[in-house]
Structure formats: structure tokens, C-alpha cells
Coordinates of C-alpha atoms in Angstrom, one line a residue:
X1 CA 18.3 -5.9 5.4
X2 CA 15.2 -7.5 3.9
X3 CA 17.1 -8.6 0.8
X4 CA 19.4 -10.7 3.0
X5 CA 16.6 -13.0 4.1
X6 CA 15.3 -15.7 1.8
X7 CA 11.7 -15.6 0.7
X8 CA 11.1 -19.0 2.3
X9 CA 12.7 -18.1 5.6
X10 CA 10.3 -15.2 6.2
X11 CA 7.5 -17.7 6.8
X12 CA 9.2 -19.5 9.7
X13 CA 7.2 -17.6 12.3
X14 CA 6.8 -19.1 15.7
X15 CA 3.5 -20.6 16.8
X16 CA 3.1 -17.8 19.4
X17 CA 3.1 -15.2 16.6
X18 CA 0.4 -17.2 14.8
X19 CA -1.6 -17.4 18.0
X20 CA -1.3 -13.6 18.4
X21 CA -2.6 -13.1 14.9
X22 CA -5.6 -15.4 15.6
X23 CA -6.3 -13.7 18.9
X24 CA -6.2 -10.3 17.1
X25 CA -8.8 -11.4 14.5
X26 CA -11.1 -12.7 17.2
X27 CA -10.8 -9.6 19.3
X28 CA -11.4 -7.4 16.3
X29 CA -14.6 -9.3 15.4
X30 CA -15.9 -8.8 19.0
X31 CA -15.5 -5.0 18.7
X32 CA -17.0 -4.7 15.2
X33 CA -20.1 -3.0 16.3
X34 CA -18.5 -0.5 18.7
X35 CA -16.4 2.1 16.8
X36 CA -15.8 1.6 13.1
X37 CA -15.1 -1.9 11.9
X38 CA -12.0 -4.2 11.4
X39 CA -10.6 -4.9 8.0
X40 CA -9.9 -8.6 7.3
X41 CA -6.2 -8.0 6.6
X42 CA -3.4 -10.1 8.1
X43 CA -0.7 -9.0 5.7
X44 CA 0.6 -5.6 4.6
X45 CA 3.4 -4.1 2.5
X46 CA 5.0 -0.7 2.5
X47 CA 7.5 1.0 0.3
X48 CA 9.1 4.4 0.5
X49 CA 11.2 6.1 -2.1
X50 CA 12.2 9.5 -3.6
X51 CA 10.7 10.1 -7.0
X52 CA 12.3 12.6 -9.4
X53 CA 9.4 14.1 -11.5
X54 CA 11.9 15.6 -13.9
X55 CA 12.8 12.0 -15.0
X56 CA 9.4 10.4 -14.8
X57 CA 7.1 13.1 -16.1
X58 CA 3.4 12.9 -15.1
X59 CA 3.3 9.9 -12.7
X60 CA -0.5 9.4 -13.3
X61 CA -0.4 7.2 -16.4
X62 CA 2.7 5.4 -15.1
X63 CA 0.9 4.5 -11.9
X64 CA -2.1 3.3 -13.8
X65 CA 0.0 1.1 -16.0
X66 CA 1.8 -0.3 -13.0
X67 CA -1.5 -0.8 -11.1
X68 CA -3.0 -2.9 -13.9
X69 CA 0.0 -5.2 -14.2
X70 CA 0.7 -5.6 -10.5
X71 CA -2.9 -6.1 -9.5
X72 CA -3.3 -8.7 -12.3
X73 CA -0.2 -10.5 -11.0
X74 CA -1.4 -10.2 -7.4
X75 CA -4.7 -11.9 -8.2
X76 CA -2.7 -14.7 -9.6
X77 CA -0.6 -15.0 -6.4
X78 CA -3.6 -15.9 -4.2
X79 CA -4.7 -19.5 -3.8
X80 CA -7.1 -20.7 -6.5
X81 CA -9.7 -21.7 -3.9
X82 CA -9.6 -18.3 -2.1
X83 CA -12.4 -15.8 -2.7
X84 CA -10.4 -12.8 -1.5
X85 CA -9.3 -10.1 -4.0
X86 CA -5.6 -10.5 -3.6
X87 CA -4.6 -6.9 -2.9
X88 CA -7.3 -5.4 -0.8
X89 CA -6.2 -1.8 -1.2
X90 CA -3.3 0.5 -1.6
X91 CA -2.8 4.1 -0.5
X92 CA 0.0 6.0 -2.4
X93 CA 1.4 8.9 -0.3
X94 CA 3.2 11.9 -1.8
X95 CA 4.8 15.0 -0.4
X96 CA 7.3 17.4 -2.1
X97 CA 10.9 17.3 -1.0
X98 CA 12.5 19.6 -3.5
X99 CA 11.9 21.5 -6.7
X100 CA 11.3 18.3 -8.8
X101 CA 11.4 15.5 -6.2
X102 CA 8.7 14.0 -4.0
X103 CA 8.6 11.3 -1.3
X104 CA 6.2 8.6 -2.5
X105 CA 5.6 4.9 -2.1
X106 CA 2.7 2.7 -1.0
X107 CA 0.7 1.4 1.9
X108 CA -0.9 -1.9 1.0
X109 CA -3.2 -4.4 2.8
X110 CA -3.6 -8.1 1.9
X111 CA -5.8 -10.8 3.4
X112 CA -2.7 -12.8 4.4
X113 CA 0.9 -12.3 5.3
X114 CA 1.8 -14.9 2.7
X115 CA 0.3 -12.8 0.0
X116 CA 2.1 -9.7 1.3
X117 CA 5.4 -11.4 1.2
X118 CA 4.8 -12.9 -2.2
X119 CA 3.9 -9.4 -3.5
X120 CA 7.2 -8.1 -2.0
X121 CA 9.0 -10.8 -3.9
X122 CA 7.1 -10.0 -7.1
X123 CA 7.7 -6.2 -6.9
X124 CA 11.4 -6.3 -5.8
X125 CA 12.7 -9.4 -7.6
X126 CA 10.5 -10.3 -10.6
X127 CA 8.6 -7.3 -11.9
X128 CA 10.7 -5.6 -14.7
X129 CA 9.6 -2.6 -16.7
X130 CA 11.1 -1.3 -18.8
X131 CA 12.6 -4.6 -19.8
X132 CA 15.5 -5.7 -17.7
X133 CA 14.9 -3.0 -15.1
X134 CA 13.6 -3.9 -11.6
X135 CA 11.0 -1.6 -10.1
X136 CA 13.3 0.0 -7.5
X137 CA 16.1 0.4 -10.0
X138 CA 14.2 2.7 -12.3
X139 CA 16.2 5.9 -12.8
X140 CA 13.5 8.1 -11.3
X141 CA 13.5 6.2 -8.0
X142 CA 16.1 6.5 -5.2
X143 CA 16.5 5.5 -1.5
X144 CA 13.9 2.8 -1.6
X145 CA 12.9 1.0 1.7
X146 CA 10.3 -1.7 1.2
X147 CA 9.1 -4.6 3.4
X148 CA 6.1 -6.8 4.1
X149 CA 4.3 -6.8 7.5
X150 CA 2.0 -8.8 9.7
X151 CA -1.1 -6.9 10.6
X152 CA -1.8 -6.7 14.4
X153 CA -5.0 -4.8 13.6
X154 CA -6.4 -2.7 10.8
X155 CA -9.5 -0.6 11.5
X156 CA -11.6 1.7 9.3
X157 CA -13.8 4.5 10.4
X158 CA -14.6 6.3 7.1
X159 CA -14.7 5.0 3.6
X160 CA -11.8 5.1 1.2
X161 CA -13.2 8.0 -0.9
X162 CA -12.8 10.3 2.1
X163 CA -9.1 9.6 2.7
X164 CA -6.9 12.6 1.8
X165 CA -3.7 12.5 4.0
X166 CA -1.8 9.9 6.0
X167 CA 0.9 9.7 8.6
X168 CA 3.4 6.9 9.0
X169 CA 5.4 6.1 12.2
X170 CA 8.0 3.4 12.0
X171 CA 9.9 2.0 15.0
X172 CA 12.9 -0.3 15.7
X173 CA 11.8 -2.8 18.3
X174 CA 15.1 -3.2 20.0
X175 CA 14.4 -7.0 20.3
X176 CA 17.0 -9.5 19.1
X177 CA 15.0 -12.8 18.6
X178 CA 11.7 -14.0 17.4
X179 CA 10.5 -15.1 20.9
X180 CA 10.9 -11.5 22.1
X181 CA 9.1 -10.3 19.0
X182 CA 6.2 -12.8 19.8
X183 CA 5.9 -11.3 23.3
X184 CA 5.9 -7.8 21.7
X185 CA 3.1 -8.8 19.3
X186 CA 0.9 -9.6 22.3
X187 CA 1.8 -6.3 23.9
X188 CA 0.9 -4.5 20.6
X189 CA -2.4 -6.3 20.6
X190 CA -3.1 -5.2 24.2
X191 CA -2.3 -1.6 23.1
X192 CA -4.6 -1.8 20.1
X193 CA -8.0 -0.9 21.7
X194 CA -6.5 2.3 23.1
X195 CA -5.0 3.2 19.8
X196 CA -8.3 2.6 18.0
X197 CA -10.2 4.6 20.5
X198 CA -7.8 7.5 20.2
X199 CA -7.9 7.4 16.4
X200 CA -11.7 7.5 16.6
X201 CA -11.6 10.5 18.9
X202 CA -9.3 12.3 16.5
X203 CA -11.7 11.8 13.6
X204 CA -9.3 9.6 11.6
X205 CA -10.4 7.6 8.7
X206 CA -8.3 4.4 9.2
X207 CA -5.4 3.0 11.2
X208 CA -3.0 0.1 10.6
X209 CA -0.9 -1.4 13.4
X210 CA 1.8 -3.5 11.7
X211 CA 4.7 -5.7 12.9
X212 CA 7.6 -7.4 11.2
X213 CA 9.3 -9.8 13.6
X214 CA 12.1 -10.8 11.2
X215 CA 13.2 -7.2 10.6
X216 CA 12.4 -6.1 14.2
X217 CA 10.1 -3.3 13.1
X218 CA 6.7 -1.9 14.1
X219 CA 4.7 0.6 11.9
X220 CA 1.7 2.7 12.4
X221 CA -0.2 4.1 9.4
X222 CA -3.1 6.4 10.1
X223 CA -5.2 8.2 7.6
X224 CA -7.1 11.5 7.9
X225 CA -10.5 11.9 6.4
X226 CA -11.2 15.0 4.3
X227 CA -11.5 18.2 6.2
X228 CA -11.4 20.8 3.4
X229 CA -13.3 20.7 0.1
X230 CA -10.2 22.2 -1.6
X231 CA -7.5 20.2 -3.3
X232 CA -5.0 19.3 -2.1
X233 CA -6.6 19.0 1.3
X234 CA -4.1 21.0 3.3
X235 CA -6.4 21.1 6.3
X236 CA -6.2 17.3 6.6
X237 CA -2.4 17.3 6.2
X238 CA -2.1 20.1 8.8
X239 CA -4.3 18.3 11.2
X240 CA -2.1 15.2 11.1
X241 CA 1.1 17.3 11.4
X242 CA -0.2 19.2 14.5
X243 CA -1.3 16.2 16.5
X244 CA 0.8 14.3 19.0
X245 CA 2.1 11.1 17.3
X246 CA -0.4 8.3 17.7
X247 CA 2.6 6.1 18.4
X248 CA 3.0 7.8 21.8
X249 CA 0.8 5.0 23.1
X250 CA 3.7 2.7 22.4
X251 CA 6.3 4.5 24.4
X252 CA 6.1 2.1 27.3
X253 CA 7.1 -0.8 25.0
X254 CA 10.7 0.5 24.5
X255 CA 10.4 1.2 20.8
X256 CA 12.7 3.6 19.0
X257 CA 10.8 5.8 16.5
X258 CA 12.9 6.1 13.3
X259 CA 10.4 7.5 10.9
X260 CA 7.6 10.0 11.3
X261 CA 6.3 11.4 8.0
X262 CA 3.0 13.0 6.9
X263 CA 1.9 13.1 3.3
X264 CA -1.0 13.7 1.0
X265 CA -2.8 10.6 -0.3
X266 CA -2.0 10.7 -4.0
X267 CA -4.1 7.8 -5.2
X268 CA -5.9 4.7 -3.8
X269 CA -6.1 1.3 -5.5
X270 CA -9.2 -0.8 -5.1
X271 CA -9.6 -4.5 -5.6
X272 CA -8.9 -5.6 -9.1
X273 CA -11.4 -7.3 -11.5
X274 CA -10.4 -9.1 -14.6
X275 CA -10.1 -6.8 -17.6
X276 CA -9.7 -3.8 -15.2
X277 CA -13.5 -3.7 -15.1
X278 CA -13.7 -3.1 -11.3
X279 CA -13.9 0.2 -9.5
X280 CA -11.5 2.9 -10.7
X281 CA -8.6 4.1 -8.6
X282 CA -9.3 7.2 -6.5
X283 CA -7.3 10.5 -6.9
X284 CA -8.5 12.4 -3.9
X285 CA -6.2 15.5 -4.2
X286 CA -6.2 15.7 -8.0
X287 CA -6.3 18.2 -9.6
X288 CA -4.1 20.1 -8.9
X289 CA -1.9 17.0 -8.2
X290 CA -1.3 15.3 -11.6
X291 CA -3.6 12.5 -12.5
X292 CA -4.3 10.1 -15.5
X293 CA -6.4 11.5 -18.3
X294 CA -7.7 10.6 -21.8
X295 CA -4.7 11.4 -24.0
X296 CA -2.0 10.4 -21.6
X297 CA -1.1 7.3 -23.7
X298 CA -2.4 4.6 -21.4
X299 CA -5.8 2.9 -21.9
X300 CA -7.5 2.4 -18.5
X301 CA -10.8 0.5 -18.8
X302 CA -11.8 1.1 -15.1
X303 CA -11.7 4.8 -15.9
X304 CA -14.2 4.3 -18.7
X305 CA -11.6 4.4 -21.5
X306 CA -12.1 2.2 -24.5
X307 CA -11.8 2.5 -28.3
X308 CA -15.0 4.6 -28.4
X309 CA -14.6 6.9 -25.5
X310 CA -10.9 7.5 -25.7
X311 CA -9.6 6.4 -29.1
X312 CA -6.4 8.5 -28.7
X313 CA -5.3 6.1 -25.9
X314 CA -7.2 2.9 -26.7
X315 CA -6.8 0.8 -29.8
X316 CA -10.2 -0.6 -31.0
X317 CA -9.9 -4.0 -29.3
X318 CA -8.0 -3.0 -26.2
X319 CA -9.7 -4.8 -23.3
X320 CA -10.6 -8.0 -25.1
X321 CA -7.8 -9.9 -23.3
X322 CA -5.7 -10.4 -26.4
X323 CA -2.6 -8.4 -27.2
X324 CA -2.9 -7.6 -30.9
X325 CA 0.0 -5.6 -32.4
X326 CA 1.1 -3.4 -33.7
X327 CA -1.7 -1.1 -32.5
X328 CA -1.7 -2.7 -29.0
X329 CA 1.5 -2.7 -26.9
X330 CA 2.6 -2.8 -23.3
X331 CA 2.7 1.0 -23.2
X332 CA -0.8 1.8 -24.3
X333 CA -2.8 -1.4 -23.5
X334 CA -1.4 -3.0 -20.3
X335 CA -4.7 -4.7 -19.7
X336 CA -4.1 -7.0 -22.8
X337 CA -0.3 -6.8 -23.1
X338 CA 1.5 -8.1 -20.0
X339 CA 4.8 -6.6 -18.9
X340 CA 6.4 -10.1 -19.5
X341 CA 5.0 -10.4 -23.1

């Protein structure tokens, strides 16, 4: 279990794994002009859980509040000298599992494995909202499985605003030590060009090949570009469901597939800018899927909300970086009022 391994221990990765990561980066750069382009990500994080909408209500404003706080904190996690954005992107998947329940979670990319693991620690062990409640202990969540990953390769074919469905395959490696996992990392790297070529041939928008040596896991995340102009994009979802698993390319490596799930893309987080003044999150299947809106009780500057455009959500000075009560509070002005405040 990931909770059984100390935060510090997770960075004791053998030199051979580090060499494999470096080799992957060089190989990706050499193929940049062939099909699509590589993403400069060496770390990833994923989380899966069941969400009960009867307990949460509209998840749109809740997600936007969490986004602002978590991305603020993630920017603070990166080294002061680094020019990277902290969290590069996040796809939130969703699919109904019952009358009021959905399977949700997140698929994140970071510029480094260190940032991904630091984010895991933040989300699972430090972040508390409501006060005293860890993220995965919220009453509306159940059956959470979350971990950080090293990125073997992440490749993009179409831009984020085209992404409407995604599929996740997760494997147990069957290996028992880090040396065996290092050899597997090299084997995954050797398989990567074929996986990228097949993803391109299928018209996919993006693919992530991920590896966690400590937990003995491999994960493929691949994302379908929009097929239908309708929302939700059932054609994109159906296309992913109908195809042979992309992970079939890994059968010769002796991996055991333990997860194969296909979901809509609910929302996509983009790099954060101070004051939430960067690009707004994307909601590619909304409506009819629920989404944030003026009047939902959360002021979101990146969506153009302020005291003039959306006074019902935004106190007059929300966005100035100062939490000024009683009008401003964590609930309605997360950009000024931090979850720890």
C-alpha cells in the first residue's frame, strides 16, 4: 500500500531507473517532429474514487474551489528557481456507476517525479477541507486508490480542448525488487515507439506511459479527441470502448492487467497563474454534465468572475490577494482565502 511507504523512501530510486528516464527524454526529443510531440513530464499522479452526487451536490463549484487551492499549493511545491508551472495539467474522468454515484478521480502530469510525489503527500496527508477532513475522507468519496508515477513517455497529438474521453489500463508488474523494475522500465521504453505509433493511427489525442517501481505498477492513460459535436461525446467514449486495449502491446512483458476503465473527460485543469488569472479550466462535455456557473457560490477569476461580472458569487475585492471578512471566506473566495486560513 502506498500509505505504508514513507515520503522520503519513495525517492530512493536506483541509478538505472534515473538513466532510463533520461534516455526516454532524449529519445522523445529526437522524435518530436515525426508524429505529435512529447510532453516535458517526468512525474504523474492518478487518483480513482467513487463519488456520491447525492452527498456532494453539483461537483462543478467544488472542483473549482479545490482546483484553486491545490494549484496554488502545487506552485509553492516547485523549486524557487524552476520556471515550470508546477502542475502541468489534470484530466478529471467521470462515468456513472449507479443512480447517484460516479467513478471519478484525476490524471495529472508534472515536470518532475519529485513534484508528483510531493503533490501526493499534499493531497492525501496535508490538505483538509472541510476543516479536519482529509481529501479522501470526505463523506462523498469512497474506495480511493491514489499514487504518484514516473513517466516513461507522455505524447500529445491534439490539443487539450479536443479531449473528451479517456481510457486507463493499470497493471501489476509481477516484479519483486527495484532492479527488476529498472529492467522493466527499459523494456517499457523500448515498447513506447510502437505504442505512440498505434495511438497516432487510432486518432487518439494523447497517451501517457507510466511506471511506479515501488508499488510494482504500470499504467497507460490514453485520451480520445472529440468525434461528435454533441455533449457528452458518446462517439468518443464508444470508440475507446470498442478498440482492443492499447496495453496489448505490453503482453510480452508479463504484466497482469488489473484495471481497464473508460470514462468521459469531465474537466481539464491548465497551468495556474497567481490570482487564478490564467486560462480557465475546460469542461468539454458540459452541459449536460454539471459545470460551475455564476451563482454557484464560488468566485472563479479565471472564468471571468469578479465583483462586477458576478456579484452574487464575488465580494467586491475578491481577487486582490487579501482575505477580507466577513464578505470573503474560504467558501466563496478561495483565491484570497486559503483552506488553511
